[in-house]
Each structure stands twice: as C-alpha cells, then as structure tokens.
Amino acid sequence: MRQYQGISVSPGLVLGQVSLLKRETYLFNRSQHSPEKEELVLEEALRIAKNELDSMAGRSAASEQAIFTFQSMLLEDESFMGEVRSYIQAGTGAAEAMNRVGQRYADKLLAMTDNAYLQLRNVDILDVTQRVVNILAGRPRVLLTLDHPVILVADKLMPSDLFSIPSGMILGIITSEGSTLSHAAIIARARGIPSIIQVGRDFLDDCDGRLVVLDADAGCCILDPDADTRQQTVSRICARQQVEEDALEMPVRSMPCRTRDGAAFELLANCFGPEDIGSALNLGAAGVGLLRSDYQILAGNTFDEQEQFYYYAACIAAAGGKPITVRTFDFGSDRTLSNVYKGDQSAHLGMRGIRSSLRQPRRFENQIRALLRAGAIGPLRIMFPMVTNVADWDDAMSLVNHCRHNLEERGITYKADVPFGIMLSIPAACLTAEDFVRHGCEFFVIGTNDLTQYTHAAGREVTSAERYFQPTSKAMYKLIRMTVDAAEARGIPVSICGLAVGDPANAVQYLHMGLRSFSMGPQNLLSVKKALLEADAAPDRAGPPFE
Ligand code: PEP
Ligand code: MG
C-alpha cells in the first residue's frame, strides 16, 4: 500500500481498478514520398479530423466547445499547415510532416513560461496532431476498449481522450503531470469525474490493472489499499451516496408528475448512449426524449449497419421497456467549427442534419435499417433533425420505405411501423408544422438550442451575440405555440428539449406555452420536476408570458 499526493481538480471518492492509457510511439516510413499523393491523403485526413472534432464539439457543453474550436482552427492555420506542406514537398510522408510540425509548435508553446494560458495549449496541439497522424496511419481514435468502469491513469490527458471513452466507463482520473487549468481538467469537472493531477511519474510505473483508492477531495490516491483501507473507503462512499440521495429529495422523485393545478406532464432525458440512460431512469425519467445518435460514431467507429444495430439494441436494453426517441445523425460537412473561424458565419445554414443524411444516402440507409431492426426489440421512435420543409420529410420517408423493402427482401426481422417524427429547430418548420402531419409525421420534438439560434440569428457559440440568444422570447413563444397547436389539432405528441429546458424557470415558461413533455440532461430532472410540481399550467392560454 502506498499513498501518492497530487492536486485535486474535481472532487469525489472512488475505489477501482486502474487502466493506464499508453500512447504508442510511431515509426514513420522514412522513404521518399510522392508529394502529390501525400498532399491528397493529408487533405482527406484533415477533412476527417475536422468532422471528428465537430462531432465532439456537438457533444460538448458550451464551455468545452472552445477546446475543439481551437484544435479545428489549427488545422486551418496557414503558417502551421504551410510548414507541414513544405515538408511534404520535400518528400516527407504526410504523417511524419504533421508530427514534426505539431511537436515543434507544441514545444514552442511549452517554452512560453510567461504566458500560462498559451503554455497549456501545447496539449491541444499535440492532441490534434495525434488525431491527424492516427487517421493517416489508419489507427482508431478509440484509445481503450473497456468492459467495466475504471480509474483512468495517464501522464497527461488530452481533451479528446475523454471523448474517446464512454463517460460511464471512467470512475476517476489520475495524471502524473497536468494542470488545474488544462482542458481535460475542465471537462472532468464539468462531468463530475473525481480527478487529481501531478501525482508524479513513479505512480505510472507499475499501476496498470491494480486497485486504487482515489480520494480527489484530499487530492491523493492509495495504490494497493489494504483490507482496512478498502473497507473504510467503501463506508465513506456509501455515506456520501446517502447524502447525495437525500439531496435528491426522494419525495420529488417518486411524486406523480402533476402540476399544482393537476395537469399531467412527462419528463424525459437527453442521453448519449446506454451508459447514461440507466442513471437517467434512476432519476425518474419516463424515457429518452433525445438520443443523440452521433455519439456512437466515436472517432474510429464505423457507420456499419450491424454495429449501429448493436448500439441501439444496447440503448433499448438500458431503457428497460421505456421508450427512446433516436435522432438520426445531426452532422454535416458544413457544421465544422473551422468554418466559423474562416469567417464563414453562415456555416450553420448549410448542409447539417437531415440535409447531410440525404446527401449521403448509403450512410443514411445503414442507420435507418439498423433503427428499424432495433425497433423490433423495444419501444423506439425515430426523428429527423434540421428538417426545413415537407420535401425533406418526403425524401427521408421514401428512403425509409426503400429500407423497409430491403429488409423485407433480406428476410430480416424489423418493425415496419416504428413512429417517425421531426425535430423542429428551424422556424420554417414551426411555421408549417401542420403540413408535416398531413404528410405522415407522427410526432414533434422542439429543439430549443437550434430553434433559438435560428430564430434570433445568434450562433450558439458566439459569446458576443449571447444577449440575442433568448430561448423563451416572445418570438419563441409564437413558434412554439404554433407547433403545439398544430400537434394538438392533428392529435400527435409534441415534446421540447435542449439546454434551456433544464433550467427550472424556463421549463415553467414552456409549460405555460402549452408544453407537457420535457426532455433534458439527467442532472436537471429533479430540479425541473420540483419547479413543475409547484407551478400552475393554466396561464398557457392567457397570452405570451413575456414581452
Ligand atoms: C437542440 O437543438 O435543441 C438540440 C437538443 O440538439 P443539439 O443540441 O444536439 O443540436
Ligand atoms: Mg439541435
């Protein structure tokens, strides 16, 4: 048993097995390369890397998105990429050229002892460089394949490390180096993962696979704890859980979902995959209102039908009979944050969501077939993001029909009548909501994040335009009201999701706008429920609550 002292960056206490993250060193092929060919493979690798960064940014909290913006920007940086291309022109392979320049820039930043912020960004340069090198070398970006939750140990963590492992698999984090201000520390804190840094290199030498107590409250860890220490730790963990459960206000969790004046409401969770569906249900979610299916396409995973089928089946199993609403992929080449950097602020007005899926029918068909097959296992609904008009809907549904026929021909079990709906995030869709129902749309989900940005022409990540980003404005009221009215008139369900719904005050506003089904991050379920239990639903017909 040996204790190591470090510095706490995110509190908590856990006991678990260590999994040491080893970074492979590369042996570059040093022969003379063809510059033309290497330029081409580099371009393709950069495109993939930017898509991956974008996808991670899409799954991040707003505070984390800047990390991936910075990384994406580097791949657009003329002097950085210019140097890489010079090496290539001189006959160096693309992977080695990228690696050399990345290392040089990272070393330069590391030497900036008078600027702590820039100094720390060296990790981002190494991170994004490694990503491109991995792509060029055909290596997966998933670093560890885990079958049980572990305490992750590394010399230092790169931001994207935490995105390459399902968060439910990380009990805690210990690094031998690192900084309290590092991006990885920010992400760990945001996700509530107990973490300590700077325990020293000795710890790394022989910790892999061994048991450790991580006491991130005290900033220390104990390798190979003896029986007494293990028992004390478990008692302390139980005591903490008891305190946390009390804070969860058990009566709120078990109370029926009814407002003070008796209106029934439904609380659903926004989830990423099987690992957070379970905890959402424990907190009282009646199902998953938004499954961001992009999350399964962790860097390095495939878009293969069978792989996706397993993923959806795992989600259905985790939901234990409660319904899940899966959103088809919501990414597209134009959603890359690098476009924003280039000054192309209208990037968000490009080929995102369903537009991108329709442009890539093979990829979209794989997803739809996997979903139709998963629909035979448990309750599942499918929705399309970023739908603008009924033409989008009709095109998507004709592809769905094609998939049904294809599965029929293959003799594969699937559910033909899985409900299909749309996510309303574009004002044009809200304004014509009834048309979608006429064309067969079976449910609506209002996505407040995007609907707010498109309604007010204020980018989600543009801090300077923040005062225009108003998820409960009068304009939002009108659009939401219109959507709810269309759903009511045609007798289809409607729910609302997005970050704003997790704010209890906003949720009450949405209640007053006529909404009765709310989907939010699992961490907000209880506080929103409490606010809705104490609210009256009646004011919804009294006109706009805000001016
Ligand atoms: C939304 O737009 O409200 C939403 C929940 O989707 P995302 O945040 O994934 O764009
Ligand atoms: Mg959205």
XYZ file of C-alpha atoms and ligand atoms in Angstrom:
558
model
C 0.000 0.000 0.000
C 1.439 3.371 -0.967
C -0.029 6.847 -0.910
C 0.639 9.446 -3.622
C -0.135 13.095 -3.139
C -1.341 15.223 -6.030
C -3.665 18.158 -6.582
C -7.422 17.835 -6.810
C -9.096 19.174 -9.950
C -12.521 17.603 -9.471
C -13.727 16.268 -6.095
C -15.051 12.821 -5.200
C -14.080 9.451 -3.760
C -13.852 6.178 -5.711
C -12.291 2.765 -5.440
C -11.451 0.927 -8.631
C -9.048 -0.727 -10.963
C -6.501 1.327 -12.843
C -6.388 1.391 -16.606
C -3.221 3.024 -17.845
C -3.506 4.932 -21.075
C -0.438 4.164 -23.121
C 0.321 6.255 -26.122
C 2.006 4.424 -28.922
C 5.105 5.845 -30.475
C 5.152 5.859 -34.212
C 7.744 4.506 -36.544
C 7.430 6.662 -39.594
C 8.256 5.348 -43.001
C 11.330 7.376 -43.868
C 11.487 6.615 -47.586
C 10.981 9.368 -50.187
C 7.256 10.039 -50.669
C 5.352 11.412 -53.619
C 4.341 14.977 -52.640
C 1.192 14.874 -54.808
C -0.061 11.677 -53.201
C 0.812 12.799 -49.677
C -0.966 16.130 -50.231
C -4.091 14.251 -51.223
C -4.076 11.890 -48.241
C -3.373 14.824 -45.942
C -6.412 16.725 -47.271
C -8.633 13.719 -46.680
C -7.218 13.193 -43.179
C -7.809 16.860 -42.344
C -11.393 16.599 -43.517
C -11.997 13.540 -41.332
C -10.251 15.152 -38.355
C -12.395 18.277 -38.640
C -15.547 16.198 -38.817
C -14.489 14.295 -35.719
C -13.693 17.499 -33.841
C -17.018 18.900 -34.894
C -18.820 15.816 -33.727
C -17.079 16.053 -30.341
C -17.913 19.738 -30.105
C -21.536 18.845 -30.801
C -21.490 16.514 -27.818
C -19.761 19.007 -25.528
C -21.034 21.508 -23.073
C -20.720 25.093 -24.329
C -17.663 25.620 -22.100
C -15.892 22.700 -23.765
C -16.646 23.629 -27.355
C -13.902 26.256 -27.484
C -11.353 23.489 -26.973
C -12.322 21.769 -30.169
C -12.712 25.081 -31.994
C -9.099 25.848 -31.146
C -7.990 22.442 -32.431
C -10.031 22.774 -35.575
C -8.593 26.256 -36.140
C -5.087 24.898 -36.016
C -5.853 22.643 -38.958
C -6.805 25.769 -40.881
C -3.839 27.810 -39.736
C -1.871 28.905 -42.769
C 1.551 29.045 -41.183
C 1.140 25.726 -39.354
C -0.236 23.874 -42.355
C 2.188 25.729 -44.649
C 5.080 24.191 -42.749
C 3.521 20.750 -42.959
C 3.135 21.150 -46.713
C 6.730 22.306 -47.093
C 7.927 19.078 -45.500
C 5.646 17.144 -47.838
C 7.013 18.996 -50.852
C 10.469 17.934 -49.702
C 9.429 14.272 -49.842
C 8.445 13.662 -46.211
C 5.366 11.490 -45.610
C 2.215 13.366 -44.524
C 2.106 11.666 -41.103
C 5.692 12.486 -40.263
C 5.361 16.042 -41.585
C 2.327 16.618 -39.394
C 4.033 15.077 -36.401
C 7.209 17.136 -36.782
C 5.433 20.453 -37.122
C 2.990 19.619 -34.312
C 5.841 18.755 -31.955
C 7.707 21.919 -32.855
C 4.704 24.166 -32.247
C 3.869 22.348 -29.023
C 7.457 22.764 -27.778
C 7.342 26.448 -28.658
C 4.197 26.945 -26.581
C 5.559 24.876 -23.723
C 8.501 27.242 -23.530
C 6.229 30.256 -23.005
C 6.660 30.327 -19.267
C 5.394 33.900 -19.062
C 2.012 33.014 -20.570
C 0.355 30.167 -18.672
C -2.660 30.081 -20.971
C -0.694 29.652 -24.189
C 1.697 27.288 -22.486
C -1.195 24.969 -21.685
C -2.417 24.963 -25.261
C 0.594 22.828 -26.188
C -1.500 19.814 -25.198
C -4.157 20.795 -27.711
C -1.577 20.980 -30.464
C -0.283 17.522 -29.585
C -3.838 16.253 -29.340
C -4.992 17.438 -32.743
C -1.686 16.485 -34.376
C -2.003 12.993 -32.948
C -5.528 12.764 -34.302
C -4.408 13.547 -37.841
C -1.419 11.199 -37.545
C -3.731 8.431 -36.292
C -6.046 8.975 -39.228
C -3.137 8.895 -41.674
C -1.811 5.728 -40.056
C -5.262 4.112 -40.144
C -5.310 3.813 -36.351
C -8.530 4.010 -34.368
C -9.006 7.099 -32.254
C -10.593 4.980 -29.532
C -7.777 4.512 -27.059
C -9.105 1.883 -24.699
C -11.687 -0.806 -25.083
C -13.215 -1.228 -21.658
C -15.765 -3.691 -20.419
C -16.051 -2.254 -16.914
C -15.611 1.195 -15.366
C -12.012 2.031 -14.419
C -9.828 4.735 -12.963
C -8.090 6.210 -15.946
C -4.394 6.949 -15.487
C -2.103 8.788 -17.901
C 0.885 11.094 -17.919
C -1.426 13.862 -19.014
C -4.810 13.810 -20.645
C -5.723 15.342 -23.953
C -9.213 16.810 -24.259
C -10.274 14.270 -26.845
C -9.112 11.342 -24.675
C -12.186 11.915 -22.557
C -14.364 11.821 -25.638
C -12.938 8.560 -26.893
C -14.145 6.577 -23.880
C -17.802 6.451 -22.818
C -18.019 8.680 -19.739
C -19.825 5.974 -17.788
C -16.643 3.904 -18.029
C -14.484 6.481 -16.241
C -14.737 6.240 -12.450
C -11.942 8.696 -11.874
C -8.824 10.200 -13.366
C -5.237 10.358 -12.113
C -2.456 12.003 -14.089
C 1.213 12.221 -13.244
C 1.509 15.683 -14.803
C -1.185 18.100 -15.966
C -2.547 21.422 -14.815
C -5.640 22.552 -12.945
C -6.381 24.850 -15.883
C -5.997 22.206 -18.557
C -8.887 21.474 -20.820
C -9.014 17.885 -19.652
C -9.443 19.176 -16.080
C -12.252 21.471 -17.213
C -14.028 18.587 -18.901
C -13.552 16.303 -15.864
C -15.043 18.959 -13.597
C -17.953 19.572 -15.958
C -18.700 15.852 -15.967
C -18.223 15.417 -12.226
C -15.451 12.829 -12.622
C -13.236 12.727 -9.485
C -9.762 13.702 -10.682
C -6.317 14.511 -9.387
C -3.189 15.617 -11.210
C 0.547 15.801 -10.609
C 0.966 12.595 -8.603
C 4.420 12.132 -10.108
C 5.825 9.726 -12.664
C 6.558 6.972 -10.107
C 2.888 6.236 -9.945
C 2.709 5.367 -13.637
C 5.441 2.748 -13.454
C 3.508 -0.157 -12.059
C -0.110 0.840 -11.552
C -1.818 -0.732 -14.572
C -4.562 -3.171 -13.576
C -4.050 -2.591 -9.834
C -6.556 -1.403 -7.290
C -6.532 2.212 -6.192
C -8.461 4.446 -3.823
C -8.831 7.850 -5.413
C -9.631 10.468 -2.809
C -9.979 13.519 -5.012
C -11.323 15.536 -2.062
C -7.924 15.232 -0.398
C -6.035 15.264 -3.715
C -4.395 11.895 -3.110
C -4.590 8.258 -4.107
C -3.621 4.981 -2.462
C -2.221 2.186 -4.606
C -2.930 -1.383 -3.435
C -5.073 -0.360 -0.454
C -5.125 -2.952 2.351
C -8.362 -4.552 3.551
C -8.929 -1.936 6.278
C -8.464 0.965 3.892
C -10.767 -0.636 1.328
C -13.459 -1.153 3.934
C -13.174 2.393 5.247
C -13.318 3.708 1.704
C -16.438 1.731 0.887
C -18.134 3.009 4.083
C -17.214 6.581 3.172
C -18.513 6.094 -0.387
C -21.807 4.727 0.984
C -22.120 7.638 3.411
C -21.544 10.099 0.565
C -24.125 8.347 -1.588
C -26.599 8.602 1.267
C -26.005 12.348 1.479
C -26.375 12.666 -2.296
C -29.598 10.660 -2.253
C -31.012 12.850 0.489
C -30.126 15.837 -1.647
C -32.023 14.228 -4.490
C -35.183 14.788 -2.475
C -36.619 11.328 -2.785
C -40.220 12.534 -2.350
C -39.859 14.663 -5.500
C -38.510 11.714 -7.475
C -41.402 9.470 -6.522
C -44.227 12.002 -6.762
C -46.580 11.709 -9.744
C -45.849 14.236 -12.480
C -48.724 16.687 -11.998
C -48.650 20.460 -11.721
C -50.232 22.166 -8.702
C -53.453 22.635 -10.705
C -53.492 18.994 -11.763
C -52.071 18.972 -15.314
C -50.095 15.836 -16.094
C -46.611 16.265 -17.524
C -43.862 13.946 -18.693
C -40.127 14.159 -18.003
C -37.691 12.579 -20.429
C -33.915 12.605 -20.642
C -31.442 13.655 -23.322
C -28.885 10.854 -23.498
C -25.823 9.793 -25.424
C -25.933 6.032 -25.042
C -26.537 3.039 -22.792
C -24.227 4.350 -20.072
C -26.261 7.427 -19.213
C -29.723 6.001 -19.952
C -29.621 3.919 -16.734
C -28.828 6.873 -14.498
C -31.489 8.991 -16.189
C -34.132 6.366 -15.437
C -32.951 6.149 -11.815
C -33.620 9.844 -11.530
C -37.189 9.298 -12.662
C -37.077 9.862 -16.442
C -40.058 8.271 -18.180
C -37.890 7.520 -21.196
C -35.302 9.049 -23.500
C -36.626 12.100 -25.309
C -33.486 12.619 -27.359
C -30.806 10.060 -28.086
C -28.010 11.884 -29.906
C -27.073 9.002 -32.160
C -23.930 10.790 -33.378
C -22.293 9.825 -30.086
C -21.881 6.199 -31.133
C -19.741 7.325 -34.016
C -16.895 7.928 -31.689
C -13.828 8.673 -33.629
C -12.730 5.419 -35.172
C -16.102 3.656 -35.058
C -17.872 2.730 -38.230
C -21.222 3.611 -39.707
C -21.849 -0.053 -40.359
C -25.483 -1.255 -40.067
C -24.706 -4.149 -37.749
C -22.558 -2.067 -35.366
C -25.311 0.501 -35.156
C -27.917 -2.172 -34.557
C -25.939 -3.402 -31.515
C -25.687 0.139 -30.208
C -29.424 0.810 -30.492
C -30.198 -2.608 -29.019
C -27.948 -1.766 -26.029
C -29.785 1.537 -25.581
C -33.149 -0.202 -25.683
C -31.940 -2.740 -23.125
C -30.687 0.064 -20.848
C -34.079 1.765 -21.101
C -35.760 -1.404 -19.779
C -39.004 -1.051 -21.723
C -39.225 2.752 -21.508
C -39.456 4.473 -24.911
C -36.452 6.045 -26.573
C -36.511 8.645 -29.327
C -33.464 8.404 -31.534
C -32.395 11.375 -33.579
C -30.733 10.406 -36.827
C -27.255 11.836 -37.375
C -27.087 15.562 -36.963
C -23.796 16.392 -38.520
C -22.663 17.527 -41.876
C -19.574 18.811 -43.531
C -20.734 22.378 -43.150
C -21.208 22.149 -39.411
C -17.480 22.208 -38.807
C -16.349 24.846 -36.381
C -13.419 25.578 -38.649
C -15.849 27.321 -40.975
C -16.684 29.741 -38.229
C -13.018 30.537 -37.864
C -12.741 31.200 -41.565
C -15.311 33.905 -41.098
C -17.964 31.801 -42.790
C -20.544 32.569 -40.134
C -23.326 31.102 -42.214
C -21.843 27.613 -41.870
C -24.752 26.645 -39.657
C -27.047 27.479 -42.513
C -25.515 24.753 -44.630
C -25.886 21.030 -45.036
C -26.463 19.871 -41.464
C -28.684 17.095 -40.123
C -31.210 15.588 -42.497
C -29.728 17.610 -45.368
C -26.395 15.914 -44.889
C -28.028 12.480 -44.436
C -29.996 12.867 -47.651
C -26.817 13.771 -49.455
C -25.194 10.569 -48.202
C -27.940 8.008 -48.807
C -25.782 4.899 -48.216
C -24.793 6.116 -44.772
C -28.379 7.162 -44.009
C -29.808 3.822 -45.155
C -27.445 1.955 -42.831
C -28.723 3.991 -39.939
C -32.397 3.640 -40.829
C -32.133 -0.129 -41.366
C -30.323 -0.541 -38.040
C -33.032 1.503 -36.330
C -35.930 -0.360 -37.960
C -34.359 -3.618 -36.834
C -33.840 -2.296 -33.301
C -37.487 -1.217 -33.285
C -38.432 -4.912 -33.183
C -36.667 -5.244 -29.800
C -38.302 -2.466 -27.815
C -40.160 0.845 -27.958
C -38.332 3.199 -30.274
C -39.170 6.330 -32.244
C -37.055 7.900 -34.960
C -36.770 11.597 -35.662
C -35.018 13.651 -38.311
C -33.069 16.760 -37.290
C -32.889 20.075 -39.142
C -35.930 19.433 -41.294
C -36.927 22.572 -43.195
C -39.935 21.637 -45.301
C -42.102 18.730 -46.358
C -39.788 17.995 -49.274
C -37.128 16.987 -46.714
C -39.673 14.853 -44.951
C -40.922 13.187 -48.164
C -37.382 12.460 -49.344
C -36.426 10.979 -45.996
C -39.551 8.837 -45.858
C -39.067 7.485 -49.359
C -35.617 6.349 -48.262
C -37.239 4.783 -45.175
C -39.645 2.894 -47.456
C -36.760 1.710 -49.536
C -35.089 0.413 -46.345
C -38.257 -1.401 -45.306
C -38.369 -3.177 -48.687
C -34.725 -4.007 -48.457
C -35.097 -5.587 -45.006
C -38.167 -7.436 -46.265
C -36.178 -8.850 -49.163
C -33.354 -9.851 -46.866
C -35.859 -11.630 -44.617
C -34.614 -9.719 -41.571
C -36.848 -9.034 -38.581
C -37.764 -5.366 -38.242
C -40.638 -3.202 -37.103
C -42.396 -1.684 -40.081
C -44.447 0.838 -38.098
C -41.775 2.440 -35.935
C -43.083 6.004 -35.433
C -41.255 8.708 -37.401
C -41.203 12.351 -36.431
C -39.217 15.540 -36.784
C -37.104 17.749 -34.606
C -38.224 21.332 -35.055
C -35.200 23.564 -34.926
C -35.823 25.799 -37.930
C -38.556 28.484 -37.799
C -39.718 27.473 -41.318
C -40.632 24.057 -39.941
C -42.586 25.505 -36.989
C -44.457 27.868 -39.299
C -45.580 24.951 -41.473
C -45.867 22.322 -38.743
C -49.318 21.150 -39.848
C -48.031 20.240 -43.314
C -45.688 17.666 -41.836
C -48.550 15.942 -40.070
C -50.508 15.893 -43.318
C -47.532 14.140 -44.891
C -47.481 11.469 -42.194
C -45.248 12.904 -39.457
C -46.206 11.152 -36.219
C -44.619 13.352 -33.531
C -42.788 16.636 -32.950
C -39.795 17.399 -30.785
C -38.878 21.076 -30.442
C -35.112 21.567 -30.218
C -34.673 24.811 -28.315
C -30.905 25.068 -28.821
C -31.092 25.352 -32.561
C -34.546 26.896 -32.750
C -33.294 29.736 -30.538
C -30.224 30.338 -32.658
C -32.061 30.233 -35.967
C -34.934 32.359 -34.717
C -32.696 35.120 -33.349
C -29.830 34.732 -35.822
C -27.481 34.297 -32.867
C -24.987 31.441 -33.047
C -24.992 29.094 -30.071
C -21.279 29.506 -29.579
C -20.941 33.196 -30.373
C -20.452 34.809 -26.988
C -20.729 38.344 -28.307
C -24.262 37.613 -29.580
C -25.340 35.996 -26.325
C -27.897 38.658 -25.447
C -29.829 37.771 -28.606
C -29.913 34.076 -27.745
C -33.241 34.006 -25.885
C -34.841 30.588 -25.620
C -38.025 31.952 -24.022
C -38.501 35.110 -26.072
C -41.836 36.278 -27.441
C -40.733 35.063 -30.870
C -40.035 31.634 -29.426
C -43.407 31.739 -27.730
C -45.150 32.243 -31.071
C -43.231 29.486 -32.835
C -43.665 27.027 -30.000
C -47.337 27.877 -29.620
C -47.853 27.321 -33.340
C -46.162 23.953 -33.157
C -48.130 22.874 -30.094
C -51.383 23.988 -31.748
C -50.570 22.012 -34.907
C -49.807 18.931 -32.839
C -52.994 19.301 -30.811
C -55.126 19.921 -33.903
C -53.809 16.772 -35.537
C -53.587 14.701 -32.357
C -49.873 13.933 -32.374
C -47.495 14.148 -29.397
C -45.098 17.067 -29.006
C -42.211 17.495 -26.610
C -39.464 20.043 -26.070
C -35.752 19.548 -25.463
C -32.496 21.462 -25.389
C -30.363 23.041 -22.698
C -32.934 25.687 -21.855
C -35.429 23.031 -20.758
C -33.038 22.014 -17.961
C -33.476 25.432 -16.350
C -36.488 25.173 -13.987
C -37.644 28.739 -14.683
C -37.602 28.146 -18.440
C -39.372 24.807 -18.062
C -42.230 26.592 -16.288
C -42.359 29.103 -19.157
C -42.600 26.217 -21.621
C -45.369 24.717 -19.502
C -47.221 27.996 -19.888
C -46.642 27.855 -23.651
C -48.642 24.623 -23.680
C -45.912 22.001 -23.481
C -46.444 18.945 -21.287
C -43.497 16.777 -22.284
C -39.963 17.917 -21.442
C -36.626 16.334 -22.250
C -33.386 17.454 -20.564
C -29.995 16.389 -19.284
C -30.436 13.773 -16.500
C -28.800 16.104 -13.952
C -31.683 18.586 -14.317
C -34.595 16.145 -13.977
C -35.257 16.629 -10.277
C -34.947 20.394 -10.110
C -37.203 20.790 -13.156
C -39.709 18.329 -11.727
C -39.791 20.251 -8.450
C -40.480 23.518 -10.280
C -43.231 21.969 -12.421
C -44.892 20.305 -9.412
C -45.114 23.728 -7.788
C -46.330 25.533 -10.932
C -49.803 26.027 -12.394
C -50.298 25.025 -16.006
C -53.323 27.273 -16.537
C -51.667 30.519 -17.717
C -50.865 28.871 -21.054
C -53.934 30.331 -22.759
C -53.517 33.763 -21.217
C -51.202 35.051 -23.934
C -47.472 35.438 -24.117
C -45.908 35.463 -20.663
C -43.023 37.620 -21.857
C -42.564 40.683 -23.915
C -31.437 21.332 -29.903
O -31.094 21.858 -30.972
O -32.230 21.864 -29.108
C -30.871 20.039 -29.505
C -31.237 19.444 -28.401
O -29.968 19.475 -30.347
P -28.383 19.677 -30.288
O -28.052 20.432 -29.046
O -27.816 18.306 -30.311
O -28.137 20.463 -31.531
Mg -30.086 20.684 -32.424
